[in-house]
Short mmCIF file of C-alpha atoms in Angstrom, two decimals:
data_model
loop_
_atom_site.label_atom_id
_atom_site.label_comp_id
_atom_site.label_asym_id
_atom_site.label_seq_id
_atom_site.Cartn_x
_atom_site.Cartn_y
_atom_site.Cartn_z
CA MET M 1 134.84 107.95 118.12
CA THR M 2 132.82 105.88 115.70
CA ALA M 3 133.60 102.38 114.57
CA PRO M 4 134.87 102.20 110.99
CA ALA M 5 132.00 101.45 108.62
CA LEU M 6 131.96 97.87 107.46
CA GLU M 7 132.87 97.85 103.80
CA LEU M 8 130.02 96.27 101.82
CA GLN M 9 130.92 93.96 98.97
CA LYS M 10 129.94 95.15 95.52
CA THR M 11 129.07 93.28 92.36
CA PRO M 12 130.55 94.50 89.05
CA LEU M 13 127.13 96.08 88.38
CA ASN M 14 127.15 98.36 91.41
CA ASP M 15 127.65 101.51 89.30
CA ALA M 16 124.92 100.43 86.90
CA HIS M 17 122.45 99.92 89.75
CA ARG M 18 123.14 103.38 91.10
CA ARG M 19 122.99 104.94 87.64
CA MET M 20 119.56 103.37 87.08
CA GLY M 21 118.13 104.51 90.41
CA GLY M 22 118.32 101.21 92.25
CA ARG M 23 117.60 101.55 95.97
CA MET M 24 120.68 100.02 97.55
CA VAL M 25 120.55 97.98 100.75
CA ASP M 26 122.91 95.83 102.76
CA PHE M 27 122.01 92.27 101.79
CA GLY M 28 124.10 89.86 103.81
CA GLY M 29 127.14 92.11 103.48
CA TRP M 30 126.50 92.95 99.81
CA ASP M 31 125.46 96.37 98.53
CA MET M 32 122.50 95.34 96.35
CA PRO M 33 119.43 96.96 94.78
CA VAL M 34 116.24 96.01 96.63
CA GLN M 35 114.18 97.68 93.91
CA TYR M 36 114.41 100.04 90.94
CA PRO M 37 112.21 103.08 90.32
CA ALA M 38 109.45 100.95 88.73
CA GLY M 39 108.89 99.35 92.14
CA THR M 40 108.62 95.79 93.36
CA LEU M 41 105.04 95.16 92.21
CA GLU M 42 105.75 96.21 88.63
CA GLU M 43 109.07 94.35 88.55
CA HIS M 44 107.35 91.20 89.76
CA LEU M 45 104.44 91.45 87.30
CA ARG M 46 106.69 92.32 84.35
CA THR M 47 108.79 89.22 85.00
CA ARG M 48 105.64 87.07 84.97
CA THR M 49 104.24 88.67 81.83
CA HIS M 50 107.32 89.72 79.83
CA ALA M 51 110.81 89.71 81.32
CA GLY M 52 112.91 90.83 84.25
CA LEU M 53 116.69 91.14 84.52
CA PHE M 54 118.41 90.43 87.84
CA ASP M 55 122.00 90.93 88.95
CA VAL M 56 122.92 87.76 90.79
CA SER M 57 126.67 88.25 90.57
CA HIS M 58 126.89 88.02 94.35
CA MET M 59 126.32 84.26 94.11
CA GLY M 60 129.47 82.22 94.72
CA GLU M 61 131.17 79.86 92.26
CA ILE M 62 133.50 77.07 93.34
CA ASP M 63 135.33 75.04 90.69
CA VAL M 64 135.87 71.35 91.38
CA HIS M 65 138.35 69.92 88.89
CA GLY M 66 140.16 66.60 88.54
CA SER M 67 139.28 62.96 87.96
CA GLY M 68 137.81 62.44 91.42
CA SER M 69 135.48 65.46 91.21
CA ILE M 70 132.16 63.66 90.82
CA ALA M 71 132.94 61.19 93.61
CA PHE M 72 133.96 64.10 95.84
CA ILE M 73 130.84 66.13 95.09
CA ASN M 74 128.71 63.05 95.68
CA SER M 75 130.29 62.57 99.08
CA ILE M 76 129.34 66.05 100.31
CA THR M 77 126.02 66.74 98.55
CA SER M 78 122.65 65.01 98.77
CA ASN M 79 121.65 64.70 95.11
CA ASP M 80 123.40 62.28 92.73
CA ALA M 81 126.01 64.16 90.71
CA SER M 82 126.92 60.94 88.84
CA LYS M 83 123.63 61.24 86.97
CA LEU M 84 124.70 64.51 85.33
CA ILE M 85 125.79 64.62 81.72
CA ASP M 86 128.07 67.28 80.23
CA GLY M 87 126.11 70.50 79.89
CA GLN M 88 123.65 69.68 82.65
CA ALA M 89 122.98 71.36 85.99
CA GLN M 90 121.46 69.89 89.13
CA TYR M 91 119.82 71.32 92.25
CA SER M 92 121.46 69.85 95.35
CA ALA M 93 122.49 70.63 98.90
CA LEU M 94 125.49 70.53 101.19
CA THR M 95 124.37 68.71 104.30
CA THR M 96 125.60 68.37 107.87
CA THR M 97 125.98 64.96 109.49
CA GLN M 98 122.48 65.57 110.93
CA GLY M 99 121.01 65.97 107.44
CA THR M 100 120.43 69.68 107.95
CA VAL M 101 121.39 72.19 105.32
CA ILE M 102 124.72 74.02 105.08
CA ASP M 103 123.59 75.49 101.77
CA ASP M 104 121.55 74.70 98.68
CA LEU M 105 123.40 74.92 95.40
CA LEU M 106 123.57 74.11 91.72
CA VAL M 107 126.12 71.62 90.40
CA TYR M 108 127.19 72.32 86.81
CA ARG M 109 128.96 69.58 84.86
CA PHE M 110 131.20 70.81 82.05
CA ALA M 111 133.09 67.49 81.82
CA ASN M 112 133.52 64.52 84.15
CA ASP M 113 136.59 66.21 85.62
CA LYS M 114 135.34 69.78 85.42
CA LEU M 115 132.40 70.85 87.55
CA THR M 116 131.32 74.08 89.22
CA LEU M 117 129.23 74.57 92.34
CA VAL M 118 127.10 77.72 92.41
CA VAL M 119 126.31 78.64 96.00
CA ASN M 120 124.50 81.40 97.88
CA ALA M 121 126.22 84.75 98.38
CA GLY M 122 125.96 84.95 102.14
CA THR M 123 127.22 81.40 102.61
CA THR M 124 130.07 81.35 100.08
CA ILE M 125 132.85 81.61 102.65
CA LYS M 126 131.20 79.15 105.04
CA ASP M 127 130.67 76.69 102.16
CA TRP M 128 134.23 77.09 100.93
CA ASN M 129 135.67 76.42 104.38
CA TRP M 130 133.44 73.39 104.83
CA ILE M 131 134.10 71.93 101.38
CA ALA M 132 137.85 72.46 101.60
CA ALA M 133 137.93 70.65 104.96
CA GLN M 134 136.19 67.49 103.68
CA PRO M 135 138.35 64.47 102.83
CA ARG M 136 139.01 64.23 99.12
CA ASP M 137 141.04 62.37 96.56
CA GLU M 138 144.33 64.10 95.78
CA SER M 139 143.23 64.49 92.15
CA VAL M 140 140.54 66.97 93.21
CA GLU M 141 141.40 70.65 92.92
CA LEU M 142 139.16 73.26 94.49
CA LYS M 143 139.11 76.91 93.56
CA ASN M 144 136.88 79.72 94.77
CA VAL M 145 136.29 81.67 91.56
CA SER M 146 133.36 83.77 92.80
CA SER M 147 134.95 87.13 92.06
CA GLU M 148 135.89 86.17 88.49
CA TYR M 149 132.30 85.88 87.31
CA CYS M 150 129.28 88.06 86.89
CA GLN M 151 125.91 86.36 86.77
CA LEU M 152 122.81 87.87 85.19
CA ALA M 153 119.41 86.20 85.35
CA LEU M 154 116.99 87.02 82.53
CA GLN M 155 113.61 85.57 83.47
CA GLY M 156 110.12 85.57 82.02
CA PRO M 157 108.18 84.45 78.93
CA ASP M 158 110.12 86.88 76.70
CA ALA M 159 113.56 85.89 78.04
CA LEU M 160 114.37 83.53 75.19
CA SER M 161 113.49 85.91 72.36
CA ILE M 162 115.39 88.78 74.02
CA LEU M 163 118.57 86.82 74.68
CA GLN M 164 118.44 85.19 71.26
CA LYS M 165 119.04 88.61 69.67
CA LEU M 166 122.48 88.65 71.29
CA THR M 167 123.71 85.11 70.68
CA ASP M 168 124.07 82.45 68.00
CA LEU M 169 123.54 79.71 70.56
CA PRO M 170 120.30 77.88 69.70
CA LEU M 171 118.56 78.81 72.95
CA ASP M 172 115.37 76.86 72.32
CA GLU M 173 117.47 73.69 72.17
CA ILE M 174 118.83 74.19 75.68
CA LYS M 175 116.62 72.09 77.93
CA TYR M 176 115.53 73.12 81.41
CA TYR M 177 118.47 72.68 83.83
CA HIS M 178 120.94 72.36 80.96
CA PHE M 179 123.46 74.89 79.69
CA ASP M 180 125.60 75.75 76.71
CA GLN M 181 128.74 77.79 76.15
CA GLY M 182 129.23 80.40 73.47
CA GLN M 183 129.12 84.13 73.01
CA VAL M 184 126.57 86.67 74.15
CA ASP M 185 127.12 90.02 72.43
CA GLY M 186 130.61 88.76 71.53
CA VAL M 187 131.44 87.97 75.15
CA PRO M 188 132.35 84.36 76.06
CA ALA M 189 129.55 83.14 78.32
CA ILE M 190 127.84 80.18 79.91
CA VAL M 191 124.11 80.25 79.23
CA SER M 192 122.06 78.12 81.58
CA ARG M 193 118.31 77.50 81.40
CA THR M 194 117.77 77.93 85.10
CA GLY M 195 116.29 80.51 87.42
CA TYR M 196 114.60 81.34 90.68
CA THR M 197 111.32 82.88 89.61
CA GLY M 198 109.09 80.05 88.38
CA GLU M 199 109.40 81.41 84.84
CA ASP M 200 111.27 80.20 81.80
CA GLY M 201 114.57 82.00 81.60
CA PHE M 202 118.31 81.94 81.53
CA GLU M 203 121.23 82.65 83.80
CA VAL M 204 124.28 84.03 82.00
CA TYR M 205 127.75 83.69 83.50
CA ALA M 206 130.60 85.74 82.06
CA ALA M 207 133.83 87.47 83.07
CA ALA M 208 133.15 90.05 85.77
CA ASP M 209 134.51 92.93 83.68
CA LYS M 210 131.88 92.27 80.98
CA ALA M 211 128.96 92.60 83.38
CA GLU M 212 127.92 96.14 82.52
CA GLN M 213 128.16 95.54 78.77
CA LEU M 214 125.89 92.51 79.03
CA TRP M 215 123.50 94.25 81.42
CA ASP M 216 123.05 97.24 79.12
CA LYS M 217 122.80 95.13 75.95
CA ILE M 218 120.17 92.81 77.42
CA LEU M 219 118.10 95.78 78.56
CA ASP M 220 118.40 97.33 75.07
CA ALA M 221 117.53 94.06 73.34
CA GLY M 222 114.47 93.78 75.57
CA ASN M 223 113.21 97.32 74.87
CA SER M 224 113.68 98.36 78.45
CA GLY M 225 111.73 101.55 79.05
CA SER M 226 108.74 100.50 76.97
CA PRO M 227 105.60 99.29 78.78
CA GLU M 228 106.14 95.69 77.70
CA GLY M 229 109.92 95.70 77.77
CA VAL M 230 112.33 93.98 80.13
CA LEU M 231 112.66 95.63 83.55
CA PRO M 232 115.70 95.57 85.80
CA CYS M 233 114.55 93.93 89.03
CA GLY M 234 115.75 94.12 92.61
CA LEU M 235 116.01 91.63 95.43
CA ALA M 236 112.48 92.29 96.70
CA ALA M 237 110.92 91.10 93.44
CA ARG M 238 113.34 88.17 93.31
CA ASN M 239 112.03 87.17 96.73
CA THR M 240 108.31 87.47 95.95
CA LEU M 241 108.78 85.64 92.64
CA ARG M 242 110.58 82.70 94.23
CA LEU M 243 108.02 82.58 97.05
CA GLU M 244 105.07 82.39 94.62
CA ALA M 245 106.97 79.62 92.86
CA GLY M 246 107.30 77.79 96.20
CA MET M 247 111.10 77.77 96.17
CA ALA M 248 113.15 77.63 99.36
CA LEU M 249 115.43 80.51 100.34
CA TYR M 250 118.50 79.69 102.39
CA GLY M 251 118.29 81.25 105.85
CA HIS M 252 114.49 81.16 105.70
CA GLU M 253 113.03 77.78 104.71
CA ILE M 254 116.30 75.92 105.05
CA ASP M 255 119.30 76.27 107.33
CA GLU M 256 121.40 74.20 109.71
CA THR M 257 118.37 73.54 111.95
CA THR M 258 116.11 72.09 109.23
CA THR M 259 116.62 68.79 107.46
CA LEU M 260 116.07 68.32 103.75
CA LEU M 261 113.19 65.94 104.45
CA GLU M 262 111.40 68.44 106.67
CA ALA M 263 111.83 71.02 103.90
CA ASN M 264 110.15 68.76 101.29
CA LEU M 265 113.49 68.34 99.55
CA GLY M 266 113.41 64.55 99.69
CA TRP M 267 113.63 64.63 95.90
CA ILE M 268 117.24 65.79 96.15
CA CYS M 269 118.12 63.16 98.82
CA LYS M 270 119.48 60.20 96.89
CA LEU M 271 119.88 57.82 99.81
CA ASN M 272 120.87 54.88 97.60
CA LYS M 273 123.67 56.58 95.66
CA GLY M 274 126.33 55.67 98.23
CA ASP M 275 127.48 57.39 101.36
CA PHE M 276 127.44 61.17 101.80
CA VAL M 277 127.60 63.52 104.76
CA GLY M 278 124.24 63.32 106.51
CA ARG M 279 123.02 60.22 104.67
CA ASP M 280 122.58 58.08 107.78
CA ALA M 281 120.65 60.77 109.62
CA LEU M 282 118.39 61.36 106.63
CA ALA M 283 117.79 57.60 106.16
CA LYS M 284 116.89 57.27 109.82
CA GLN M 285 114.55 60.27 109.67
CA LYS M 286 112.94 58.96 106.50
CA GLU M 287 112.21 55.64 108.17
CA ALA M 288 110.89 57.19 111.38
CA GLY M 289 109.00 59.89 109.52
CA VAL M 290 109.46 63.62 109.96
CA LYS M 291 107.77 65.33 112.91
CA ARG M 292 107.33 68.68 111.21
CA ARG M 293 107.07 69.73 107.64
CA LEU M 294 107.37 72.86 105.52
CA VAL M 295 103.98 73.89 104.12
CA GLY M 296 102.54 76.72 102.09
CA PHE M 297 99.62 78.75 103.36
CA GLU M 298 97.42 81.57 102.19
CA MET M 299 95.69 84.13 104.36
CA THR M 300 91.90 83.77 104.42
CA GLU M 301 91.39 86.99 106.38
CA ARG M 302 92.82 90.42 105.68
CA GLY M 303 96.43 90.65 106.82
CA ILE M 304 99.94 89.83 105.70
CA ALA M 305 102.05 87.20 107.42
CA ARG M 306 105.72 88.06 107.82
CA ASP M 307 108.88 86.04 108.47
CA GLU M 308 109.31 84.66 112.00
CA GLN M 309 105.68 85.05 113.06
CA ASP M 310 104.06 82.20 114.99
CA VAL M 311 101.57 79.70 113.58
CA VAL M 312 98.71 79.14 116.02
CA VAL M 313 96.23 76.24 116.02
CA ASP M 314 93.57 75.95 118.74
CA GLY M 315 95.40 78.48 120.86
CA ALA M 316 98.71 76.62 120.74
CA ARG M 317 101.84 77.98 119.07
CA VAL M 318 102.71 75.11 116.75
CA GLY M 319 105.15 76.54 114.24
CA ARG M 320 106.76 79.56 112.65
CA VAL M 321 106.56 81.41 109.36
CA THR M 322 109.74 81.10 107.30
CA SER M 323 108.65 83.55 104.59
CA GLY M 324 105.50 85.64 104.46
CA SER M 325 104.58 88.25 101.89
CA PRO M 326 102.00 89.54 99.47
CA ALA M 327 102.00 87.52 96.24
CA PRO M 328 101.72 90.26 93.62
CA PHE M 329 100.76 88.06 90.65
CA LEU M 330 98.31 85.86 92.56
CA LYS M 331 96.93 88.86 94.44
CA LYS M 332 96.87 86.93 97.69
CA ASN M 333 98.90 87.03 100.87
CA ILE M 334 100.92 83.85 101.18
CA GLY M 335 103.71 82.28 103.13
CA MET M 336 105.58 79.16 104.09
CA ALA M 337 105.88 77.74 107.58
CA TYR M 338 107.00 74.71 109.53
CA VAL M 339 104.14 72.91 111.28
CA PRO M 340 103.78 69.49 112.96
CA VAL M 341 103.03 66.79 110.33
CA GLU M 342 99.62 66.07 111.86
CA LEU M 343 98.67 69.69 111.09
CA ALA M 344 100.33 69.82 107.67
CA GLY M 345 97.44 68.65 105.50
CA GLU M 346 95.99 70.77 102.72
CA GLY M 347 92.96 72.67 103.94
CA GLN M 348 94.15 72.71 107.56
CA GLN M 349 92.94 75.91 109.17
CA ILE M 350 95.63 77.85 111.02
CA HIS M 351 96.13 81.33 112.40
CA ILE M 352 99.17 83.55 112.07
CA ASP M 353 100.08 85.83 114.96
CA VAL M 354 100.45 89.09 113.04
CA ARG M 355 101.90 91.45 115.65
CA GLY M 356 99.49 90.28 118.33
CA ARG M 357 96.44 89.80 116.10
CA LEU M 358 95.47 86.24 115.11
CA VAL M 359 94.71 86.22 111.39
CA ALA M 360 93.14 83.16 109.75
CA ALA M 361 94.96 81.24 107.05
CA GLN M 362 94.83 77.79 105.50
CA ILE M 363 97.39 75.35 104.29
CA VAL M 364 97.49 75.02 100.51
CA LYS M 365 99.60 73.04 98.12
CA THR M 366 102.77 74.50 96.68
CA PRO M 367 103.94 75.87 94.35
CA PHE M 368 101.40 78.65 94.76
CA TYR M 369 102.13 79.67 91.17
CA LYS M 370 102.92 77.42 88.26
CA ARG M 371 103.46 78.83 84.79
CA GLU M 372 101.62 77.41 81.82
CA ARG M 373 103.94 75.42 79.58
CA MET K 1 113.09 115.45 95.56
CA ALA K 2 110.10 114.71 97.74
CA ASN K 3 107.06 116.97 97.58
CA VAL K 4 106.45 118.92 100.84
CA PRO K 5 103.33 121.16 100.60
CA GLU K 6 103.67 124.50 102.37
CA ASP K 7 100.28 124.51 104.10
CA LEU K 8 100.69 121.29 106.12
CA HIS K 9 102.22 120.39 109.48
CA TYR K 10 104.67 117.50 109.79
CA SER K 11 105.87 114.99 112.38
CA LYS K 12 109.34 113.48 112.69
CA ASP K 13 107.67 110.10 112.04
CA HIS K 14 106.82 111.38 108.53
CA GLU K 15 103.11 111.98 108.98
CA TRP K 16 101.40 115.17 107.80
CA VAL K 17 98.48 117.05 109.30
CA ARG K 18 96.00 119.33 107.52
CA VAL K 19 93.89 121.39 109.91
CA GLU K 20 90.23 121.75 108.90
CA GLY K 21 88.48 123.54 111.80
CA ASP K 22 88.81 121.30 114.86
CA VAL K 23 89.60 118.28 112.70
CA ALA K 24 93.08 117.16 111.68
CA VAL K 25 93.43 115.13 108.48
CA VAL K 26 96.40 112.75 108.80
CA GLY K 27 98.45 110.87 106.23
CA ILE K 28 102.06 109.97 105.48
CA THR K 29 104.40 112.18 103.50
CA ASP K 30 105.67 111.80 99.97
CA TYR K 31 109.11 111.10 101.42
CA ALA K 32 107.64 108.32 103.60
CA GLN K 33 105.66 106.65 100.81
CA ASN K 34 108.71 106.75 98.59
CA SER K 35 110.93 105.14 101.22
CA LEU K 36 108.30 102.51 101.90
CA GLY K 37 107.71 101.49 98.28
CA ASP K 38 104.47 100.08 96.87
CA VAL K 39 101.86 100.17 99.63
CA VAL K 40 99.77 96.99 99.52
CA TYR K 41 97.92 96.97 102.82
CA LEU K 42 96.87 99.27 105.64
CA GLU K 43 95.69 98.54 109.14
CA LEU K 44 93.64 101.57 110.24
CA PRO K 45 91.60 102.24 113.40
CA LYS K 46 87.83 102.56 113.63
CA ALA K 47 85.93 105.81 114.05
CA GLY K 48 85.55 106.62 117.73
CA GLU K 49 88.94 105.28 118.81
CA GLU K 50 91.07 107.71 120.79
CA PHE K 51 94.77 108.33 120.38
CA ALA K 52 97.29 110.42 122.24
CA ALA K 53 99.89 112.38 120.31
CA ASN K 54 102.71 110.12 119.05
CA GLU K 55 100.66 106.99 119.69
CA SER K 56 100.55 104.33 116.95
CA PHE K 57 97.19 104.34 115.18
CA GLY K 58 97.86 101.60 112.65
CA SER K 59 100.32 100.24 110.14
CA VAL K 60 101.21 100.60 106.49
CA GLU K 61 102.68 97.63 104.64
CA SER K 62 104.67 97.51 101.44
CA VAL K 63 105.60 94.27 99.70
CA LYS K 64 108.74 94.13 101.75
CA ALA K 65 108.08 95.87 105.07
CA VAL K 66 105.66 96.98 107.77
CA SER K 67 105.74 100.50 109.20
CA GLU K 68 103.69 101.79 112.10
CA VAL K 69 101.96 105.10 111.68
CA PHE K 70 101.71 107.52 114.59
CA SER K 71 99.07 110.11 115.30
CA PRO K 72 100.81 113.51 115.36
CA ILE K 73 98.03 114.95 117.56
CA SER K 74 95.69 113.78 120.33
CA GLY K 75 92.01 113.20 119.69
CA THR K 76 89.21 110.91 118.57
CA VAL K 77 89.04 109.32 115.12
CA ALA K 78 86.13 110.96 113.30
CA GLU K 79 86.56 109.26 109.94
CA VAL K 80 88.76 106.62 108.32
CA ASN K 81 89.64 106.52 104.63
CA GLU K 82 87.96 103.20 103.83
CA ALA K 83 88.81 103.59 100.13
CA LEU K 84 92.38 102.61 100.98
CA ASN K 85 91.20 99.04 101.70
CA ASP K 86 90.66 98.56 97.98
CA GLU K 87 93.18 101.06 96.67
CA PRO K 88 96.14 101.16 99.06
CA GLU K 89 98.28 102.43 96.16
CA LYS K 90 96.63 105.87 96.64
CA VAL K 91 99.10 106.33 99.48
CA ASN K 92 101.86 106.22 96.86
CA THR K 93 100.18 108.06 94.01
CA ASP K 94 98.48 110.84 96.01
CA PRO K 95 99.90 110.89 99.55
CA TYR K 96 98.50 114.36 100.41
CA GLY K 97 95.15 113.88 98.68
CA GLU K 98 93.26 110.62 98.21
CA GLY K 99 95.94 108.86 100.24
CA TRP K 100 94.83 110.48 103.51
CA MET K 101 94.34 107.95 106.32
CA ILE K 102 92.29 109.31 109.22
CA LYS K 103 90.49 112.45 110.37
CA VAL K 104 90.96 113.19 114.05
CA ARG K 105 88.77 115.48 116.13
CA MET K 106 91.51 117.23 118.07
CA SER K 107 91.35 117.29 121.88
CA SER K 108 94.28 119.75 122.15
CA PRO K 109 94.42 121.80 118.93
CA GLY K 110 97.45 123.65 120.34
CA GLU K 111 99.57 120.54 119.70
CA VAL K 112 99.68 121.49 116.04
CA ASP K 113 102.07 124.32 116.89
CA SER K 114 104.68 121.84 118.12
CA LEU K 115 104.76 120.06 114.75
CA LEU K 116 107.30 120.89 112.04
CA THR K 117 106.67 123.42 109.32
CA ALA K 118 107.24 122.43 105.71
CA ALA K 119 110.67 124.06 105.72
CA GLU K 120 111.64 122.39 108.99
CA TYR K 121 110.45 119.01 107.73
CA GLU K 122 112.44 119.39 104.53
CA ASP K 123 115.59 120.08 106.54
CA PHE K 124 114.77 117.11 108.76
CA THR K 125 114.50 114.66 105.84
CA LYS K 126 117.67 116.03 104.28
CA ALA K 127 119.54 115.41 107.51
CA GLU K 128 118.06 111.90 107.67
CA THR K 129 119.24 110.93 104.20
CA GLU K 130 122.75 112.27 104.70
#
């Protein structure tokens, strides 16, 4: 007797990934490509130098409609959604009453009574249950529309010129963290100048059944297959790109045990906007000062830090690595970790316990990588 | 399909052995390097260190993961492929050639007979991927 295999969820691009030789892995219950035949290093470098295309259809989308939408979103998230204008997106977080993080998300404002929350794949159901249980004005209608959309992220310095071949939308007029609606290759789409790589780029949302058409057309438009063309990229490259760019990953840098202030996300804590879940705890922590802080580090001896390893200073275990990896573009080994604030200064010498061997590292400022604008 | 040269011996941990007199050259197989992805770092022993058969002699790291490597035979490390410090990608591009890892002076050369033949190893990897 064997237990029935757990059915993995699939994005509308599952067939395309398999057709193109993607190596499929179980990512939080989703059957996703961790890399394509080009390999993680090449996918990472191509995104920095030309363009990479990522399937991020597993992300969740929750519509918040009705006249009380902005007030409702403001009551459950830490950033100030009232500052958004139509066609603008905002990085924010769902917080617990302790100011820790239920999820990080993007808030898209289409109109003052029409907003969409884009949340992480692995937390979509948890977020939905939490959001739906929060008190709200009867005008507010919630709908989990995750399965209706595909989401493709085209990232890199060539992203604009590639996508422009497929749309009449004036892409260079879309500002960072803004979006527009129109057609991409004749398909109705939302085109958002956002991403998770530290590069310029766009995220395209469209009906799920148009995913493969858009995927193939974007690869064609970007001369995929040529040495300087767009490459399809897997989750491993997405992770190293976001880490070089110093961005938090839910479940690693942030979760329900870390507060936004500890995670250096004070910039999305708008404590004066009015009350929201977790506001009091965050205000109190801000006044008292955090005891530990998320920092970036780079290895100064040979060795690669990995997630969950201990940070050691003067023989004492003082913190843990939240993400550790080679940084393919920077050609260094880097990571992020929580350490006590008194040990969080730039230049602080630390060691990482790499499977029993103490390897020297030092705290550096983040982001590790910043593109030239 | 992974390349499995006829003249080598194989372990179930995906290492290969080439016998040169009383010395065994050890590396990881094409199948192993392909599963691992881009190799970016290796932790290898120093000459003179001793290992028993099936003992871990170091680690191979890709961008995403760390894998231990196990000595298929017992003996003393005679030579380490230092070139891999600067060019770890040789493990991917030439796993049976320039991607070799250590040379071991065998203490029990008979152990080689208990390793898998090329045909046996091929069957073993097929079963593993099914």
